[in-house]
PDB file of C-alpha atoms in Angstrom:
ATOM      1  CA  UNK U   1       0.000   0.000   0.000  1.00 36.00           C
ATOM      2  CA  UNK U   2       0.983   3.494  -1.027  1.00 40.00           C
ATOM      3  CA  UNK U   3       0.741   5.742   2.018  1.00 42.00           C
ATOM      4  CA  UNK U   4       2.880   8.783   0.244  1.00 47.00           C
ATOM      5  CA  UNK U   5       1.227  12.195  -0.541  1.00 53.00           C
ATOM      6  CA  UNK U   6       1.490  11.210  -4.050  1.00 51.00           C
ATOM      7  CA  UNK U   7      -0.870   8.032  -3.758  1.00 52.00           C
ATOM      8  CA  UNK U   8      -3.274  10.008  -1.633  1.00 57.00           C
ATOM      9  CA  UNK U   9      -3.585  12.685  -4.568  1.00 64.00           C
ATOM     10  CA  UNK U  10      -5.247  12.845  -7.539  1.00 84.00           C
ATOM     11  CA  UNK U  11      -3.254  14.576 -10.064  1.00 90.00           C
ATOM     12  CA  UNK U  12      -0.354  14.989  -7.259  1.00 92.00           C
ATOM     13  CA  UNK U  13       2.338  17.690  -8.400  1.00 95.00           C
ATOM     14  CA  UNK U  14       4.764  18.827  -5.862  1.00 95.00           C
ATOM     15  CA  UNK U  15       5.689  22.860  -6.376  1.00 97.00           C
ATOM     16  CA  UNK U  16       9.134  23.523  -5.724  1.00 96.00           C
ATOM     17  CA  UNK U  17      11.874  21.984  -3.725  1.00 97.00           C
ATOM     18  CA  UNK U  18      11.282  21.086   0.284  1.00 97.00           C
ATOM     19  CA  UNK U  19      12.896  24.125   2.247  1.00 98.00           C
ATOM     20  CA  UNK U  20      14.361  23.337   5.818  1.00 98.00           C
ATOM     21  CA  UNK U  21      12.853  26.092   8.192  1.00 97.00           C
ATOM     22  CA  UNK U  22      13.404  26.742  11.769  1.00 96.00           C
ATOM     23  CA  UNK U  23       9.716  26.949  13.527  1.00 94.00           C
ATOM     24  CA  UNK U  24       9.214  28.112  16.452  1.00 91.00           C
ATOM     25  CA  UNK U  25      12.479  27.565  17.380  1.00 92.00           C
ATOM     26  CA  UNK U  26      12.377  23.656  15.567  1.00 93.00           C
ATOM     27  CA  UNK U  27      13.937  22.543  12.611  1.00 94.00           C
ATOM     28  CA  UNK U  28      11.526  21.080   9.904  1.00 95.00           C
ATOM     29  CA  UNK U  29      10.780  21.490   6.544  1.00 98.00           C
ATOM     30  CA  UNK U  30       8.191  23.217   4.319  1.00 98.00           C
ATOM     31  CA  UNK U  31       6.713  22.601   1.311  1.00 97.00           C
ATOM     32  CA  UNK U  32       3.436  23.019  -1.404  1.00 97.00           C
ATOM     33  CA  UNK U  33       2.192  20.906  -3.589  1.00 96.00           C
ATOM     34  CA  UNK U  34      -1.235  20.694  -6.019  1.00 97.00           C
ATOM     35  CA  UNK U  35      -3.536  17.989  -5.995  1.00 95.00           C
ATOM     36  CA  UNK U  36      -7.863  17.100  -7.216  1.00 94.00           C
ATOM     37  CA  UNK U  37     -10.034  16.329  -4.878  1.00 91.00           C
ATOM     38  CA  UNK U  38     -13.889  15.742  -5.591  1.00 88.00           C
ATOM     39  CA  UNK U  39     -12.642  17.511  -9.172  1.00 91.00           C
ATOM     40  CA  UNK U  40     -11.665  21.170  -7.535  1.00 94.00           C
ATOM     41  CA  UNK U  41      -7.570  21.827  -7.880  1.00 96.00           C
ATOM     42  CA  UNK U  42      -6.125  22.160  -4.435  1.00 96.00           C
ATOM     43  CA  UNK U  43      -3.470  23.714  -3.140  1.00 97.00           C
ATOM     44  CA  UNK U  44      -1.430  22.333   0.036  1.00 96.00           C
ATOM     45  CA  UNK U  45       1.064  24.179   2.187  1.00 97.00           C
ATOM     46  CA  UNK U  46       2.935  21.312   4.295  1.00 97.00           C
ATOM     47  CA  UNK U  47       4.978  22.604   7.439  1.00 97.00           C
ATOM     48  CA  UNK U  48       6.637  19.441   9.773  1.00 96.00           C
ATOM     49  CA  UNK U  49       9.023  20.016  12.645  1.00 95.00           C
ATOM     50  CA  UNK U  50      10.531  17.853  15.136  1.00 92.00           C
ATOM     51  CA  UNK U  51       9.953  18.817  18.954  1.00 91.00           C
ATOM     52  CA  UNK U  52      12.012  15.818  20.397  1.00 87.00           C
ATOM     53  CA  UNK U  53      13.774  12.321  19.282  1.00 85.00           C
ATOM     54  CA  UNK U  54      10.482  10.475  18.106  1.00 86.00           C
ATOM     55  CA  UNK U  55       7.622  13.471  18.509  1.00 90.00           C
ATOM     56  CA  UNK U  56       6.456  16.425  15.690  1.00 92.00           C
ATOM     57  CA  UNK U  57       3.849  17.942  14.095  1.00 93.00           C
ATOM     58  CA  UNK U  58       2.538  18.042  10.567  1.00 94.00           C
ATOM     59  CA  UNK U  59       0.577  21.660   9.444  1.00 95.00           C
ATOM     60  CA  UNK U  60      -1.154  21.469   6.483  1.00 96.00           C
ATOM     61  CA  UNK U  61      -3.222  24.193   5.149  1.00 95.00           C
ATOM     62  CA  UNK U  62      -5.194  23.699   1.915  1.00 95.00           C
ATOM     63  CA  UNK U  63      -7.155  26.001  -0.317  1.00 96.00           C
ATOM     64  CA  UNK U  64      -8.744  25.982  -4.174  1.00 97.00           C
ATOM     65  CA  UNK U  65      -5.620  26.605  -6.135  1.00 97.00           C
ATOM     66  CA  UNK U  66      -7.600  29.510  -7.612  1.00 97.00           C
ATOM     67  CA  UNK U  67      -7.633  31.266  -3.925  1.00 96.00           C
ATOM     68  CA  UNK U  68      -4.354  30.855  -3.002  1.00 96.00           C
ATOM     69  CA  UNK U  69      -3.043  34.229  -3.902  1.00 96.00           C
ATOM     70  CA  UNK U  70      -6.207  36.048  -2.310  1.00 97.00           C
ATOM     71  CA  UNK U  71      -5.533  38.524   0.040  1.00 97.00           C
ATOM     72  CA  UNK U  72      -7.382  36.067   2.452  1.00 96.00           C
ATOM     73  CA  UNK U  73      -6.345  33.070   1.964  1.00 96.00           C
ATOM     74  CA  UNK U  74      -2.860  34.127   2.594  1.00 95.00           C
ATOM     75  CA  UNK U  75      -4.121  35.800   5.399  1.00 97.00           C
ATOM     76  CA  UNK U  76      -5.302  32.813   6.920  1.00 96.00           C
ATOM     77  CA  UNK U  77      -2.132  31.406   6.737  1.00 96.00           C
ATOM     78  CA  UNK U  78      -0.007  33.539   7.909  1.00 96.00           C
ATOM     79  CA  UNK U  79      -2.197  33.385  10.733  1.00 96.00           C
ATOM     80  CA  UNK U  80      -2.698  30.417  11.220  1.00 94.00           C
ATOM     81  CA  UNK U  81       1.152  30.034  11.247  1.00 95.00           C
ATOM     82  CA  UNK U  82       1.674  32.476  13.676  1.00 95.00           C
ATOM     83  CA  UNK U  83      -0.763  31.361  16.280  1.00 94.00           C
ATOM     84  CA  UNK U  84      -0.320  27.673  16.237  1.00 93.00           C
ATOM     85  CA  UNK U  85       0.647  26.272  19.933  1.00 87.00           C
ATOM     86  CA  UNK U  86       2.435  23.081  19.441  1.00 78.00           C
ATOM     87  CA  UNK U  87       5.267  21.538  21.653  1.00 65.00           C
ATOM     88  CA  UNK U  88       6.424  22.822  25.204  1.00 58.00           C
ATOM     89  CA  UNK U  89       4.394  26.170  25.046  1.00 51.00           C
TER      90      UNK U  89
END
């Protein structure tokens, strides 16, 4: 069984190259990709970082692909990014 992003996805396209990040004072990684779901063109913005030896988080935030520039929808993320409690705090 295929338990990768890409054989979750319909029509899976990764955008870009994975970018390490430091997150809240964690390393991880970011990264976007497109995908079809019930035949509307997603976007997903993937953020995972590490909090200890075996624990971490996985942020996903997914929008149409046509509202991902809105003023918004990046609103929302940056948000959502900002505010997120994960970890020791």
């Amino acid at each position: 069984m295929d338990t990768s992003l890409r054989g979750d996805s319909i029509a899976y396209e990764r955008l870009g190259d994975i970018r390490a990040i430091t997150y809240q004072g964690y390393k991880g990684a970011d990264m976007e990709w497109l995908s079809t779901n019930d035949g509307v063109r997603e976007r997903t913005f993937g953020r995972g970082y590490l909090i200890g030896d075996h624990e971490g988080f996985s942020l996903r935030w997914t929008t149409p692909a046509a509202d991902w520039d809105t003023a918004a929808d990046r609103n929302a993320l940056t948000t959502f990014l900002r505010t997120f409690k994960g970890g020791s705090q």
